[in-house]
Amino acid sequence: MSAEFPTDPKAITKMEKDIAKESKIDDTGYKNALKELSSIEKSEAKASKAATKAEKNLKKMENRDYDTIKTLQKATHSHDQAVTDLHSAQSDLQVKRQQAQRLRQDIDELRKHADQLSKEKQAHDQERSSKLAMLHAQPPPTGQGVGASTTGAMVE
């Protein structure tokens, strides 16, 4: 890095606080992304379970429809109801599958976002560590008097 670092203890302390604040902001963003990912994963699991249940319900309605056709002469009304149930189950299954697919896509996007945030956090952490190491590696200020800065202006 070619950035000049302050030699004034107050300026160094302020820079350290700023770096710590940046780190905390990165940590908070990363933790929030992980919480959101966890929440979406739970929702996706529930949606998948609901889709499985809907598939079982669809098969049940198909079997019911078949049985009703066999006894169509005796149960025309029952057959009509089963067909209605079948269409409803198919529609429900389609909706559940679409929801599960959308949630899987959201998970993929959030996982990519979390991975990106993790990479950025690592880069920022490394950059901050380097800055701190360079700050602490500088020799202590000599002969400039208390409050003097590198620009010659007094710092309060």
PDB file of C-alpha atoms in Angstrom:
ATOM      1  CA  MET A   1       0.000   0.000   0.000  1.00  0.00           C
ATOM      2  CA  SER A   2       1.199   3.487  -0.674  1.00  0.00           C
ATOM      3  CA  ALA A   3      -1.081   5.226   1.865  1.00  0.00           C
ATOM      4  CA  GLU A   4       0.688   7.327   4.443  1.00  0.00           C
ATOM      5  CA  PHE A   5      -0.190   6.555   8.017  1.00  0.00           C
ATOM      6  CA  PRO A   6      -0.369   9.140  10.745  1.00  0.00           C
ATOM      7  CA  THR A   7       2.285   9.285  13.402  1.00  0.00           C
ATOM      8  CA  ASP A   8       0.164  11.127  15.949  1.00  0.00           C
ATOM      9  CA  PRO A   9      -1.100   8.752  18.679  1.00  0.00           C
ATOM     10  CA  LYS A  10      -4.602  10.281  18.578  1.00  0.00           C
ATOM     11  CA  ALA A  11      -4.801   9.879  14.818  1.00  0.00           C
ATOM     12  CA  ILE A  12      -3.542   6.308  15.106  1.00  0.00           C
ATOM     13  CA  THR A  13      -6.162   5.557  17.762  1.00  0.00           C
ATOM     14  CA  LYS A  14      -8.890   7.079  15.566  1.00  0.00           C
ATOM     15  CA  MET A  15      -7.708   5.046  12.571  1.00  0.00           C
ATOM     16  CA  GLU A  16      -7.726   1.864  14.686  1.00  0.00           C
ATOM     17  CA  LYS A  17     -11.287   2.642  15.831  1.00  0.00           C
ATOM     18  CA  ASP A  18     -12.359   3.272  12.228  1.00  0.00           C
ATOM     19  CA  ILE A  19     -10.847  -0.043  11.160  1.00  0.00           C
ATOM     20  CA  ALA A  20     -12.575  -1.858  14.034  1.00  0.00           C
ATOM     21  CA  LYS A  21     -15.874  -0.189  13.060  1.00  0.00           C
ATOM     22  CA  GLU A  22     -15.477  -1.352   9.439  1.00  0.00           C
ATOM     23  CA  SER A  23     -14.813  -4.872  10.681  1.00  0.00           C
ATOM     24  CA  LYS A  24     -17.918  -4.820  12.860  1.00  0.00           C
ATOM     25  CA  ILE A  25     -20.063  -3.604   9.931  1.00  0.00           C
ATOM     26  CA  ASP A  26     -18.699  -6.409   7.722  1.00  0.00           C
ATOM     27  CA  ASP A  27     -19.327  -8.977  10.471  1.00  0.00           C
ATOM     28  CA  THR A  28     -22.895  -7.766  10.969  1.00  0.00           C
ATOM     29  CA  GLY A  29     -23.670  -7.910   7.244  1.00  0.00           C
ATOM     30  CA  TYR A  30     -22.220 -11.385   6.971  1.00  0.00           C
ATOM     31  CA  LYS A  31     -24.126 -12.654  10.026  1.00  0.00           C
ATOM     32  CA  ASN A  32     -27.376 -11.171   8.701  1.00  0.00           C
ATOM     33  CA  ALA A  33     -26.838 -12.870   5.336  1.00  0.00           C
ATOM     34  CA  LEU A  34     -26.274 -16.198   7.098  1.00  0.00           C
ATOM     35  CA  LYS A  35     -29.434 -15.736   9.183  1.00  0.00           C
ATOM     36  CA  GLU A  36     -31.443 -14.971   6.070  1.00  0.00           C
ATOM     37  CA  LEU A  37     -29.939 -17.983   4.290  1.00  0.00           C
ATOM     38  CA  SER A  38     -30.864 -20.213   7.231  1.00  0.00           C
ATOM     39  CA  SER A  39     -34.404 -18.864   7.249  1.00  0.00           C
ATOM     40  CA  ILE A  40     -34.838 -19.442   3.507  1.00  0.00           C
ATOM     41  CA  GLU A  41     -33.388 -22.949   3.818  1.00  0.00           C
ATOM     42  CA  LYS A  42     -35.954 -23.749   6.509  1.00  0.00           C
ATOM     43  CA  SER A  43     -38.729 -22.364   4.310  1.00  0.00           C
ATOM     44  CA  GLU A  44     -37.484 -24.437   1.379  1.00  0.00           C
ATOM     45  CA  ALA A  45     -37.460 -27.584   3.538  1.00  0.00           C
ATOM     46  CA  LYS A  46     -41.054 -26.897   4.582  1.00  0.00           C
ATOM     47  CA  ALA A  47     -42.045 -26.251   0.964  1.00  0.00           C
ATOM     48  CA  SER A  48     -40.390 -29.487  -0.169  1.00  0.00           C
ATOM     49  CA  LYS A  49     -42.210 -31.395   2.563  1.00  0.00           C
ATOM     50  CA  ALA A  50     -45.475 -29.793   1.480  1.00  0.00           C
ATOM     51  CA  ALA A  51     -44.748 -30.747  -2.153  1.00  0.00           C
ATOM     52  CA  THR A  52     -44.139 -34.364  -1.099  1.00  0.00           C
ATOM     53  CA  LYS A  53     -47.391 -34.334   0.826  1.00  0.00           C
ATOM     54  CA  ALA A  54     -49.132 -32.846  -2.221  1.00  0.00           C
ATOM     55  CA  GLU A  55     -47.690 -35.627  -4.425  1.00  0.00           C
ATOM     56  CA  LYS A  56     -49.058 -38.245  -2.028  1.00  0.00           C
ATOM     57  CA  ASN A  57     -52.384 -36.448  -2.053  1.00  0.00           C
ATOM     58  CA  LEU A  58     -52.339 -36.394  -5.863  1.00  0.00           C
ATOM     59  CA  LYS A  59     -51.717 -40.146  -6.015  1.00  0.00           C
ATOM     60  CA  LYS A  60     -54.485 -40.678  -3.519  1.00  0.00           C
ATOM     61  CA  MET A  61     -56.867 -38.600  -5.655  1.00  0.00           C
ATOM     62  CA  GLU A  62     -55.836 -40.511  -8.808  1.00  0.00           C
ATOM     63  CA  ASN A  63     -56.588 -43.819  -7.077  1.00  0.00           C
ATOM     64  CA  ARG A  64     -59.865 -42.447  -5.854  1.00  0.00           C
ATOM     65  CA  ASP A  65     -60.720 -41.353  -9.393  1.00  0.00           C
ATOM     66  CA  TYR A  66     -59.948 -44.839 -10.737  1.00  0.00           C
ATOM     67  CA  ASP A  67     -62.065 -46.534  -8.064  1.00  0.00           C
ATOM     68  CA  THR A  68     -64.895 -44.111  -8.714  1.00  0.00           C
ATOM     69  CA  ILE A  69     -64.830 -44.828 -12.459  1.00  0.00           C
ATOM     70  CA  LYS A  70     -65.253 -48.557 -11.722  1.00  0.00           C
ATOM     71  CA  THR A  71     -68.427 -47.799  -9.796  1.00  0.00           C
ATOM     72  CA  LEU A  72     -69.547 -44.933 -12.012  1.00  0.00           C
ATOM     73  CA  GLN A  73     -73.026 -46.364 -12.427  1.00  0.00           C
ATOM     74  CA  LYS A  74     -73.578 -46.280  -8.662  1.00  0.00           C
ATOM     75  CA  ALA A  75     -71.621 -43.153  -7.764  1.00  0.00           C
ATOM     76  CA  THR A  76     -71.672 -40.453 -10.445  1.00  0.00           C
ATOM     77  CA  HIS A  77     -71.672 -37.705  -7.873  1.00  0.00           C
ATOM     78  CA  SER A  78     -68.708 -39.226  -6.052  1.00  0.00           C
ATOM     79  CA  HIS A  79     -66.776 -39.405  -9.324  1.00  0.00           C
ATOM     80  CA  ASP A  80     -67.385 -35.739 -10.093  1.00  0.00           C
ATOM     81  CA  GLN A  81     -66.119 -34.809  -6.645  1.00  0.00           C
ATOM     82  CA  ALA A  82     -62.991 -36.921  -7.106  1.00  0.00           C
ATOM     83  CA  VAL A  83     -62.222 -35.228 -10.432  1.00  0.00           C
ATOM     84  CA  THR A  84     -62.582 -31.861  -8.764  1.00  0.00           C
ATOM     85  CA  ASP A  85     -60.274 -33.008  -5.963  1.00  0.00           C
ATOM     86  CA  LEU A  86     -57.802 -34.298  -8.541  1.00  0.00           C
ATOM     87  CA  HIS A  87     -57.631 -30.960 -10.321  1.00  0.00           C
ATOM     88  CA  SER A  88     -57.263 -29.180  -7.027  1.00  0.00           C
ATOM     89  CA  ALA A  89     -54.452 -31.533  -5.976  1.00  0.00           C
ATOM     90  CA  GLN A  90     -52.684 -31.058  -9.318  1.00  0.00           C
ATOM     91  CA  SER A  91     -52.966 -27.315  -9.011  1.00  0.00           C
ATOM     92  CA  ASP A  92     -51.750 -27.464  -5.409  1.00  0.00           C
ATOM     93  CA  LEU A  93     -48.811 -29.660  -6.430  1.00  0.00           C
ATOM     94  CA  GLN A  94     -47.879 -27.237  -9.207  1.00  0.00           C
ATOM     95  CA  VAL A  95     -48.008 -24.281  -6.832  1.00  0.00           C
ATOM     96  CA  LYS A  96     -45.938 -26.133  -4.208  1.00  0.00           C
ATOM     97  CA  ARG A  97     -43.349 -27.167  -6.794  1.00  0.00           C
ATOM     98  CA  GLN A  98     -43.075 -23.601  -8.063  1.00  0.00           C
ATOM     99  CA  GLN A  99     -42.652 -22.326  -4.516  1.00  0.00           C
ATOM    100  CA  ALA A 100     -39.998 -24.939  -3.777  1.00  0.00           C
ATOM    101  CA  GLN A 101     -38.182 -24.080  -7.021  1.00  0.00           C
ATOM    102  CA  ARG A 102     -38.294 -20.360  -6.243  1.00  0.00           C
ATOM    103  CA  LEU A 103     -36.960 -20.997  -2.762  1.00  0.00           C
ATOM    104  CA  ARG A 104     -34.156 -23.186  -4.154  1.00  0.00           C
ATOM    105  CA  GLN A 105     -33.221 -20.339  -6.495  1.00  0.00           C
ATOM    106  CA  ASP A 106     -33.307 -17.894  -3.585  1.00  0.00           C
ATOM    107  CA  ILE A 107     -31.056 -20.225  -1.610  1.00  0.00           C
ATOM    108  CA  ASP A 108     -28.610 -20.430  -4.500  1.00  0.00           C
ATOM    109  CA  GLU A 109     -28.552 -16.642  -4.839  1.00  0.00           C
ATOM    110  CA  LEU A 110     -28.206 -16.101  -1.107  1.00  0.00           C
ATOM    111  CA  ARG A 111     -25.503 -18.754  -0.880  1.00  0.00           C
ATOM    112  CA  LYS A 112     -23.593 -16.983  -3.669  1.00  0.00           C
ATOM    113  CA  HIS A 113     -24.127 -13.665  -1.895  1.00  0.00           C
ATOM    114  CA  ALA A 114     -22.924 -15.114   1.415  1.00  0.00           C
ATOM    115  CA  ASP A 115     -19.869 -16.585  -0.329  1.00  0.00           C
ATOM    116  CA  GLN A 116     -19.137 -13.199  -1.904  1.00  0.00           C
ATOM    117  CA  LEU A 117     -19.559 -11.459   1.455  1.00  0.00           C
ATOM    118  CA  SER A 118     -17.239 -14.003   3.033  1.00  0.00           C
ATOM    119  CA  LYS A 119     -14.592 -13.339   0.379  1.00  0.00           C
ATOM    120  CA  GLU A 120     -14.979  -9.593   0.783  1.00  0.00           C
ATOM    121  CA  LYS A 121     -14.813  -9.926   4.547  1.00  0.00           C
ATOM    122  CA  GLN A 122     -11.626 -11.966   4.299  1.00  0.00           C
ATOM    123  CA  ALA A 123     -10.103  -9.396   1.968  1.00  0.00           C
ATOM    124  CA  HIS A 124     -11.139  -6.537   4.253  1.00  0.00           C
ATOM    125  CA  ASP A 125      -9.863  -8.375   7.331  1.00  0.00           C
ATOM    126  CA  GLN A 126      -6.533  -8.970   5.616  1.00  0.00           C
ATOM    127  CA  GLU A 127      -6.337  -5.339   4.500  1.00  0.00           C
ATOM    128  CA  ARG A 128      -7.120  -4.142   8.025  1.00  0.00           C
ATOM    129  CA  SER A 129      -4.540  -6.478   9.510  1.00  0.00           C
ATOM    130  CA  SER A 130      -1.963  -5.142   7.076  1.00  0.00           C
ATOM    131  CA  LYS A 131      -2.855  -1.545   7.948  1.00  0.00           C
ATOM    132  CA  LEU A 132      -2.605  -2.276  11.659  1.00  0.00           C
ATOM    133  CA  ALA A 133       0.698  -4.078  11.210  1.00  0.00           C
ATOM    134  CA  MET A 134       2.079  -1.155   9.203  1.00  0.00           C
ATOM    135  CA  LEU A 135       0.769   1.295  11.804  1.00  0.00           C
ATOM    136  CA  HIS A 136       2.411  -0.542  14.652  1.00  0.00           C
ATOM    137  CA  ALA A 137       5.622  -1.122  12.713  1.00  0.00           C
ATOM    138  CA  GLN A 138       6.261   2.634  12.368  1.00  0.00           C
ATOM    139  CA  PRO A 139       8.828   4.110  14.746  1.00  0.00           C
ATOM    140  CA  PRO A 140       7.323   6.375  17.420  1.00  0.00           C
ATOM    141  CA  PRO A 141       7.122  10.072  16.541  1.00  0.00           C
ATOM    142  CA  THR A 142      10.301  11.994  17.332  1.00  0.00           C
ATOM    143  CA  GLY A 143      10.857  15.663  18.001  1.00  0.00           C
ATOM    144  CA  GLN A 144       7.609  16.944  16.590  1.00  0.00           C
ATOM    145  CA  GLY A 145       5.981  17.999  19.796  1.00  0.00           C
ATOM    146  CA  VAL A 146       2.606  16.876  21.063  1.00  0.00           C
ATOM    147  CA  GLY A 147      -0.241  17.328  18.618  1.00  0.00           C
ATOM    148  CA  ALA A 148       1.909  17.916  15.546  1.00  0.00           C
ATOM    149  CA  SER A 149       0.776  16.269  12.352  1.00  0.00           C
ATOM    150  CA  THR A 150       2.651  15.369   9.192  1.00  0.00           C
ATOM    151  CA  THR A 151       1.132  18.386   7.444  1.00  0.00           C
ATOM    152  CA  GLY A 152       2.457  20.795  10.032  1.00  0.00           C
ATOM    153  CA  ALA A 153      -1.001  21.749  11.331  1.00  0.00           C
ATOM    154  CA  MET A 154      -1.719  21.267  15.006  1.00  0.00           C
ATOM    155  CA  VAL A 155      -4.271  18.590  15.857  1.00  0.00           C
ATOM    156  CA  GLU A 156      -6.549  19.068  18.829  1.00  0.00           C
TER     157      GLU A 156
END
